Short mmCIF file of C-alpha atoms in Angstrom, two decimals:
data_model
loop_
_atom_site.label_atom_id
_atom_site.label_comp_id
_atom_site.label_asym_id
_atom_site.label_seq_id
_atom_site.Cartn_x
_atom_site.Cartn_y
_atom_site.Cartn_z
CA UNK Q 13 0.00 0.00 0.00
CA UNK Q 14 1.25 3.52 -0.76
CA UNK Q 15 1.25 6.62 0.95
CA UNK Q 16 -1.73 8.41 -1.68
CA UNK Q 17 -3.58 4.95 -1.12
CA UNK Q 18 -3.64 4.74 2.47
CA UNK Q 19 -7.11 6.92 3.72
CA UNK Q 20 -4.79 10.03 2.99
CA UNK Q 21 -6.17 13.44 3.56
CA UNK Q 22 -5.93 17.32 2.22
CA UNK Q 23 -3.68 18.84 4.66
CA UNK Q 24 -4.21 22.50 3.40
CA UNK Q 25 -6.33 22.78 6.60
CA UNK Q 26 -5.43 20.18 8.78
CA UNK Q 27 -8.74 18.01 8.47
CA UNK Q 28 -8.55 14.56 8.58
CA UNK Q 29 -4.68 14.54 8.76
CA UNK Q 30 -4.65 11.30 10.98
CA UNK Q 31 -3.24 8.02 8.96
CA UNK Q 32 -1.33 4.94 9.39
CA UNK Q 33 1.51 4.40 6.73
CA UNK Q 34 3.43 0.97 6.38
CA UNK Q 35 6.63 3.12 6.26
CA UNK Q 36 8.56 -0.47 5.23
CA UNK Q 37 6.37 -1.55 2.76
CA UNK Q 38 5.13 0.83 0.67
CA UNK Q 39 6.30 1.52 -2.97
CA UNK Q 40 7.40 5.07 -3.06
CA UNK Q 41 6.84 7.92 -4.53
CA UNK Q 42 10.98 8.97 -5.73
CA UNK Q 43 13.69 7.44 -4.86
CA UNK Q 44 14.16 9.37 -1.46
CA UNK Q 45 11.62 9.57 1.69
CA UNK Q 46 11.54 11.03 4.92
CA UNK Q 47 10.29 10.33 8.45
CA UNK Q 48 10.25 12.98 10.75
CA UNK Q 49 9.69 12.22 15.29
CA UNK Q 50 9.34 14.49 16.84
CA UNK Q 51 10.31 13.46 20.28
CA UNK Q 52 11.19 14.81 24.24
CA UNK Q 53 14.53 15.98 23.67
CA UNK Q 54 14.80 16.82 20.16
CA UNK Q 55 13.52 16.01 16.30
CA UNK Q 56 14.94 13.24 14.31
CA UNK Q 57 14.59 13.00 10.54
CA UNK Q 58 15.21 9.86 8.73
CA UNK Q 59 16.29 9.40 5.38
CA UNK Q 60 15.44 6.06 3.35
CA UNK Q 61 16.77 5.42 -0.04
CA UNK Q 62 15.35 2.75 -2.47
CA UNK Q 63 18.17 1.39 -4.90
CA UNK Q 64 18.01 -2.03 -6.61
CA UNK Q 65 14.22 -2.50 -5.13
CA UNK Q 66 15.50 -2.70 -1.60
CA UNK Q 67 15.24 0.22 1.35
CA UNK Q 68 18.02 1.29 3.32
CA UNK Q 69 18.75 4.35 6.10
CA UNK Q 70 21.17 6.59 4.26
CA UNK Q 71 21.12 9.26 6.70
CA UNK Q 72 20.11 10.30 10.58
CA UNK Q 73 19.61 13.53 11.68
CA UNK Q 74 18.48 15.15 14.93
CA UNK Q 75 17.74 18.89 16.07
CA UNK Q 76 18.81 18.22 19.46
CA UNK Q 77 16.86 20.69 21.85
CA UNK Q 78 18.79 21.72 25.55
CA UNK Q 79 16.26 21.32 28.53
CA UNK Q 80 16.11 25.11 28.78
CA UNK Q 81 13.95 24.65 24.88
CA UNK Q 82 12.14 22.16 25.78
CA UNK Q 83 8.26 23.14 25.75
CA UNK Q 84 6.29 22.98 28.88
CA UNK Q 85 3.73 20.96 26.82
CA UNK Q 86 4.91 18.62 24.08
CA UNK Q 87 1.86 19.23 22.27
CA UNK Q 88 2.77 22.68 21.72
CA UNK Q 89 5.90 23.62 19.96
CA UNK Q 90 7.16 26.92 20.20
CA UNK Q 91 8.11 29.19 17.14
CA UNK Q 92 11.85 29.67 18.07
CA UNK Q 93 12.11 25.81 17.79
CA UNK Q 94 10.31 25.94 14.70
CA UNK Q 95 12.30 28.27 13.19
CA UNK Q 96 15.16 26.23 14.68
CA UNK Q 97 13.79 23.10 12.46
CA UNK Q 98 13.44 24.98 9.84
CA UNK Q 99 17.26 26.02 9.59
CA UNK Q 100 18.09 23.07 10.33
CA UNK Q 101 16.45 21.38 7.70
CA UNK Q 102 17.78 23.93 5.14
CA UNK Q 103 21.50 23.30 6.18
CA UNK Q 104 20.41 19.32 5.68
CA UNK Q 105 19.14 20.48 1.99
CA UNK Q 106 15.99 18.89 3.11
CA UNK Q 107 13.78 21.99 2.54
CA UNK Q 108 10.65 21.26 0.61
CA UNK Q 109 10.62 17.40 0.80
CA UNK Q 110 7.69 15.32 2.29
CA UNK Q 111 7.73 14.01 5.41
CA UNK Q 112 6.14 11.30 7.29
CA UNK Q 113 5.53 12.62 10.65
CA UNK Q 114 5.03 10.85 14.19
CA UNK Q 115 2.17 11.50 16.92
CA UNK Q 116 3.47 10.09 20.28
CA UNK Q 117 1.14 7.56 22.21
CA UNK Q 118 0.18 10.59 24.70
CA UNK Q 119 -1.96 12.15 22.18
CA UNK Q 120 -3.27 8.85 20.54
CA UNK Q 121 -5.78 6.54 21.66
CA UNK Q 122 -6.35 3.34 19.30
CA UNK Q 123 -9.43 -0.02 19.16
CA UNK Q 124 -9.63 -3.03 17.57
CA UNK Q 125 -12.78 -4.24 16.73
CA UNK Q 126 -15.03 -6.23 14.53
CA UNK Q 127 -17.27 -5.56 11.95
CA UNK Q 128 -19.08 -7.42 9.06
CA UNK Q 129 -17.75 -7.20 5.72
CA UNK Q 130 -19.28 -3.90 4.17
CA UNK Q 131 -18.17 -1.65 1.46
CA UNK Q 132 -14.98 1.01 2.20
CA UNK Q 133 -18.06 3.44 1.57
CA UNK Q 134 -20.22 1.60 4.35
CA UNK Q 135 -17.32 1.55 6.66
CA UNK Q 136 -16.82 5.19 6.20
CA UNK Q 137 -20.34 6.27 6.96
CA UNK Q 138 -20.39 3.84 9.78
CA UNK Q 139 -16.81 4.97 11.41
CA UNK Q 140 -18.19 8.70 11.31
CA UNK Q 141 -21.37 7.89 12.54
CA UNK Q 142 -19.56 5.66 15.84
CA UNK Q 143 -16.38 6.33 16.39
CA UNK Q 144 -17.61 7.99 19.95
CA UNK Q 145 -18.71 4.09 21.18
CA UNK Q 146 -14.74 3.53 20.41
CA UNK Q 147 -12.97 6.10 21.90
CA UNK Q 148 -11.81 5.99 25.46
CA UNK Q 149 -14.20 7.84 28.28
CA UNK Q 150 -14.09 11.27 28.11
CA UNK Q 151 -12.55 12.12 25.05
CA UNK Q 152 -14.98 13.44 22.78
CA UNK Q 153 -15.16 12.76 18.87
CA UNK Q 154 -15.54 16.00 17.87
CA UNK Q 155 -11.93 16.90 19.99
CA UNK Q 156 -9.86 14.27 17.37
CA UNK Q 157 -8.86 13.47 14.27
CA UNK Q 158 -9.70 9.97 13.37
CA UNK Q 159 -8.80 7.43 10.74
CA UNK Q 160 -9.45 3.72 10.35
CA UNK Q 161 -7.67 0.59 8.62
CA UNK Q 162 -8.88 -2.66 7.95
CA UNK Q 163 -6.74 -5.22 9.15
CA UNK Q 164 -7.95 -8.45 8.03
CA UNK Q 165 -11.08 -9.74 6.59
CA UNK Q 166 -11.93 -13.84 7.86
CA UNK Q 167 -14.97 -15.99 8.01
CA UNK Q 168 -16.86 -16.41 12.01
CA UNK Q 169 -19.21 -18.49 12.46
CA UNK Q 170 -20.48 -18.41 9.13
CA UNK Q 171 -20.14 -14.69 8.58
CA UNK Q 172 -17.77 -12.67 6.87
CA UNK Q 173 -15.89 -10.66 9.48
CA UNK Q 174 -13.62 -7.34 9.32
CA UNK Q 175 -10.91 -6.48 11.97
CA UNK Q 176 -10.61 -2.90 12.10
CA UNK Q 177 -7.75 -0.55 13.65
CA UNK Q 178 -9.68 2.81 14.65
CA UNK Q 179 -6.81 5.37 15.69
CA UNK Q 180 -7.53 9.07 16.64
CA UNK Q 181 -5.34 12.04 17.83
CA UNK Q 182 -6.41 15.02 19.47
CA UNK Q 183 -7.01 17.86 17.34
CA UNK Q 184 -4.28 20.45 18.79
CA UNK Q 185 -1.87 17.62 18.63
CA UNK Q 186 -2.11 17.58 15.25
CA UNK Q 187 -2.14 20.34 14.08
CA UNK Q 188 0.57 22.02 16.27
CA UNK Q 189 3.07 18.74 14.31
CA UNK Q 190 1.56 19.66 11.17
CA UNK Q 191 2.14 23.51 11.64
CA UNK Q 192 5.58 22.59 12.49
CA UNK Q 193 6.29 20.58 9.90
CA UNK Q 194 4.98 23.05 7.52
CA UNK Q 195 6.86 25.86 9.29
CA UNK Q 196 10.00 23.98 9.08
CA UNK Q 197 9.53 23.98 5.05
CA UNK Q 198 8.54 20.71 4.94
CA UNK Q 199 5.27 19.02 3.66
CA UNK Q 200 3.45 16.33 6.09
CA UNK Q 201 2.45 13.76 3.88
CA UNK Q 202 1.12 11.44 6.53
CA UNK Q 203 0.41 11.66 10.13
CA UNK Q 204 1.24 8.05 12.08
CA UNK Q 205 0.80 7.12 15.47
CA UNK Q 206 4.37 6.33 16.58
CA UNK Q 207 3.88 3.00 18.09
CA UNK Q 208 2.05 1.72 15.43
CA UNK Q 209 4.97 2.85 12.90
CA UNK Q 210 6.97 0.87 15.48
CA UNK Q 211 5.00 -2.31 15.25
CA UNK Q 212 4.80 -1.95 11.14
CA UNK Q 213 8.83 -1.01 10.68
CA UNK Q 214 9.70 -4.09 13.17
CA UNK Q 215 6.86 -6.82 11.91
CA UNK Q 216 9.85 -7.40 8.64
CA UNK Q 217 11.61 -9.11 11.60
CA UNK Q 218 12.18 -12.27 11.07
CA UNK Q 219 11.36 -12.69 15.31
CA UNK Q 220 7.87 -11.49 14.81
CA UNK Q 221 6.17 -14.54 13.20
CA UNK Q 222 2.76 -15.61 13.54
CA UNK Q 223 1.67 -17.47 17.07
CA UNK Q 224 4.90 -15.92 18.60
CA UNK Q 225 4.08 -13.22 21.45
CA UNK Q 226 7.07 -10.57 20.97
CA UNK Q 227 7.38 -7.41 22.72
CA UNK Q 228 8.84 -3.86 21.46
CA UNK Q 229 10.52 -1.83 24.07
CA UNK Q 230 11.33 1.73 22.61
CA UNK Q 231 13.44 4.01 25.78
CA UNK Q 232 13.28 6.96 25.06
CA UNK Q 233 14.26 10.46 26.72
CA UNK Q 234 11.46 10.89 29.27
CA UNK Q 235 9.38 7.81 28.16
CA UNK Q 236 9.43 4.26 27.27
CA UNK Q 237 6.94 2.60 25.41
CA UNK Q 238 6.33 -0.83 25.63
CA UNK Q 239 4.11 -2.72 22.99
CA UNK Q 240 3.33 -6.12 22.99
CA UNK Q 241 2.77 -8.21 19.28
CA UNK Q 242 0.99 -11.41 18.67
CA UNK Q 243 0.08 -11.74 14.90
CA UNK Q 244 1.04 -9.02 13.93
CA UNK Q 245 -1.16 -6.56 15.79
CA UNK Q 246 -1.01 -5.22 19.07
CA UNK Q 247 -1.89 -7.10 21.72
CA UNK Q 248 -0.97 -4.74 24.79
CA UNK Q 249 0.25 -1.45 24.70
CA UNK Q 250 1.87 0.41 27.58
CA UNK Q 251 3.46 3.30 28.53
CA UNK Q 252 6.24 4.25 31.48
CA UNK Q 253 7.09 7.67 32.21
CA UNK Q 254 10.98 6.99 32.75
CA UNK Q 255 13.81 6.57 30.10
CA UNK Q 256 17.33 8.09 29.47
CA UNK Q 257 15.81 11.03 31.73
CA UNK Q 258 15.93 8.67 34.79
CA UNK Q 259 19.96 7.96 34.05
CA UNK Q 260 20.62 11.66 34.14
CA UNK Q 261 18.87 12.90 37.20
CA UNK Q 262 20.81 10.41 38.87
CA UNK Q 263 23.93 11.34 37.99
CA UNK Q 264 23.02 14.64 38.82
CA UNK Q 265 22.20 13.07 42.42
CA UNK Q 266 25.13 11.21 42.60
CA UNK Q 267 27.75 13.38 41.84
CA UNK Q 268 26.25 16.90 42.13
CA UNK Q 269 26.30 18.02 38.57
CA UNK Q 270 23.83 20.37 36.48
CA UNK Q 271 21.75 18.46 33.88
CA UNK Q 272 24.12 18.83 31.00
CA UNK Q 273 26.96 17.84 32.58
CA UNK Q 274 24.94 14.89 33.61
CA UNK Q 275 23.58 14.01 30.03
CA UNK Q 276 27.28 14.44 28.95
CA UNK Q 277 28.31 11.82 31.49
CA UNK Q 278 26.13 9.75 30.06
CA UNK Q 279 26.86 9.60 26.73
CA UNK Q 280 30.46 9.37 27.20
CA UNK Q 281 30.34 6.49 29.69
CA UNK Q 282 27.68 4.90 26.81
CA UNK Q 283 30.03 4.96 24.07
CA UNK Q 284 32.49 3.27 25.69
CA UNK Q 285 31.17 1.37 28.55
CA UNK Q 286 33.13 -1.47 28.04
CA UNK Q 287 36.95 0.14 28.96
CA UNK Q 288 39.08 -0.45 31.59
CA UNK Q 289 36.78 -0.15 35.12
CA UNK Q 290 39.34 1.49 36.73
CA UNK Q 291 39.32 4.46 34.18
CA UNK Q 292 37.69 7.88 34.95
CA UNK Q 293 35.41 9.63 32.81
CA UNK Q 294 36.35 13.09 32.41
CA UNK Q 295 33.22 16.27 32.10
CA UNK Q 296 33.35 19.61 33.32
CA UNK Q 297 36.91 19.39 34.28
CA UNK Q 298 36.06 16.65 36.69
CA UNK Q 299 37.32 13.22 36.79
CA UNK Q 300 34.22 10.42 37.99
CA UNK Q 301 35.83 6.63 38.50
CA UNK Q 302 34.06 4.54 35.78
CA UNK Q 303 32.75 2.26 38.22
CA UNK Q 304 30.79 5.29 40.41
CA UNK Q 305 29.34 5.73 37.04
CA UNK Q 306 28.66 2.04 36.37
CA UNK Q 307 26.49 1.69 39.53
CA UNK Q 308 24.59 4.94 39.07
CA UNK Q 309 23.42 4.15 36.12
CA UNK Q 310 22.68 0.67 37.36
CA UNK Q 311 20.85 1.58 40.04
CA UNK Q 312 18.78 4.09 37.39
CA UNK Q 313 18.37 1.12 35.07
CA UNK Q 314 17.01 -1.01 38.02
CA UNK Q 315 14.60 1.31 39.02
CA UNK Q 316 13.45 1.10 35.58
CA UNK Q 317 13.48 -2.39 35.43
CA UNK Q 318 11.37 -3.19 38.17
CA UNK Q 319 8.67 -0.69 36.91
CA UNK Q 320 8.88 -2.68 33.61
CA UNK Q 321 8.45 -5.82 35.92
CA UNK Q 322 4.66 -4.69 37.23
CA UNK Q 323 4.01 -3.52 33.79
CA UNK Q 324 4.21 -6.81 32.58
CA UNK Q 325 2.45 -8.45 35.01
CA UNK Q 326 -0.51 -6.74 33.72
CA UNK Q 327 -0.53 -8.33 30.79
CA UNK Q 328 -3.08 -11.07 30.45
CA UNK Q 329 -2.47 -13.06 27.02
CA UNK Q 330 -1.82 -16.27 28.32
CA UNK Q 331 1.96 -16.60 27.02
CA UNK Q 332 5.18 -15.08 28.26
CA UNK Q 333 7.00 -12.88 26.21
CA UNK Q 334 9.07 -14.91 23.38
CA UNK Q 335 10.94 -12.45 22.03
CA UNK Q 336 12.08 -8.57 23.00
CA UNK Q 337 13.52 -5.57 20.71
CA UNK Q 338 14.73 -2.77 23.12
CA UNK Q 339 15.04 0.19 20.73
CA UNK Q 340 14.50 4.01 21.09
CA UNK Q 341 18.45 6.01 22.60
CA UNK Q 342 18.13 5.04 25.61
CA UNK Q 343 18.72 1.68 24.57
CA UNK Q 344 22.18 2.47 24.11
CA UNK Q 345 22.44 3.00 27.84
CA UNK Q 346 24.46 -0.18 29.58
CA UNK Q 347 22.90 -1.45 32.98
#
């Protein structure tokens, strides 16, 4: 399925700008696409290049924005980092492309359900006319943007039977990405809930076969997702508030530094966590043994882990997990 053939919308004015894209699957427009997230401590752009018939990541780039940028709410992204973005994708020579663009799983709500068989016309008139029985409690229909896929089509019982993904975003959510994306010189060419553009990019893998319960843990700066896969849909979705934030703050505790300093810690233990554990690790003129470090981050990573632990415990599909992917930047963190 392609981008123009997957319930896409006229983003002029920001109506109906919710989609899913199979950003691994579909057969492209030119030879070069983009994926923009838009994330808790800065924007990432991807780059994937088709040669030969196969994809590949040519390029990674990220706007990284200090904690001093960082909006007091995510769904509301200020003009200077906008304007930020948007020199920033100039000096990529990026300016004027289209852009797949994320929605993170705070602004989404999604429901599987079944339906009979009925014509994509039917199942238009029918989504618009219910979507409020499928949306959680309290969030009203008329406050989101909403888009549906069908998943599968199967025989129950004797009847033809359609599984259907229902996905909606709150309005402001996206339209402040859209505006941004927009501002930055860039055109949105499909808005995608960024779990399920998780669960689509990873389901090539050859771990996630059918009857196999695997889980996809993405760590991110203040967040970690956690999505559970069986068949090829998601089964459980969940989400922490703790990621490569956590590390920081308690390296800040630990050894009395400001955030950045801490961050930078961080990172440079990261990339080379294996060395000698007698070694230092040298920021802000300050030397830090390696294995101080080590059990900070530990301890972080523990903390983390055990929240992880009662997380999982609420799942209630029967099997154990059979197979994890830890992905997102905090997954480069050791511990």
């Amino acid at each position: 399925m392609g981008f123009a053939s997957i319930f896409l919308k006229n983003l002029v004015d920001f109506h109906g700008a919710f989609c899913y894209t199979d950003a691994m699957r579909i057969p492209f427009f030119d030879k070069r696409y983009y994926g923009l997230d838009k994330g808790s401590s800065g924007i990432k752009i991807a780059e994937i290049t088709e040669a030969r018939g196969r994809l590949a990541v040519t390029r990674l780039m990220k706007l990284s924005l200090p904690v001093e940028d960082l909006p007091l709410r995510p769904d509301l992204t200020p003009p200077a980092i906008v304007e930020r973005l948007r020199v920033f994708c100039r000096g990529q020579g990026i300016t004027g492309r289209s852009v797949a663009v994320n929605l993170s799983g705070a602004f989404v709500a999604s429901r599987l359900f079944n339906l009979p068989v009925m014509s994509h016309a039917e199942l238009q008139a029918y989504i618009q006319d219910h979507a409020q029985e499928y949306l959680p409690a309290g969030v009203s229909k008329d406050a989101v943007e909403f888009d549906f896929q069908i998943l599968k089509e199967e025989v129950q019982t004797g009847a033809e039977m359609a599984q259907i993904n229902l996905a909606a975003g709150r309005k402001e959510a996206v339209a402040d990405v859209l505006a941004m994306t927009l501002g930055a010189g860039l055109y949105p060419s499909c808005v995608d809930a960024s779990s399920l553009s998780l669960v689509n990019m990873f389901s090539l893998h050859p771990a996630f076969v059918p009857g196999r319960v695997s889980a996809i843990m993405d760590i991110g700066h203040s967040v970690t997702k956690t999505l559970v896969v069986r068949d090829g849909q998601v089964a459980f979705a969940y989400e922490l508030a703790a990621g490569g934030d956590t590390v920081n703050r308690k390296l800040q505790e630990a050894f009395d530094l400001d955030y950045g300093a801490a961050e930078e810690l961080k990172l440079l233990f990261s990339a080379d966590h294996e060395a000698d554990q007698a070694g230092t690790v040298a920021v802000a003129g300050r030397e830090f043994p390696r294995e101080s470090v080590r059990q900070a981050v530990r301890e972080a990573c523990a903390s983390m882990a055990d929240e992880i632990g009662r997380m999982q415990q609420l799942w209630k599909g029967g099997r154990p997990w059979q197979h994890v992917v830890i992905t997102g930047g905090g997954a480069k963190t050791p511990g």
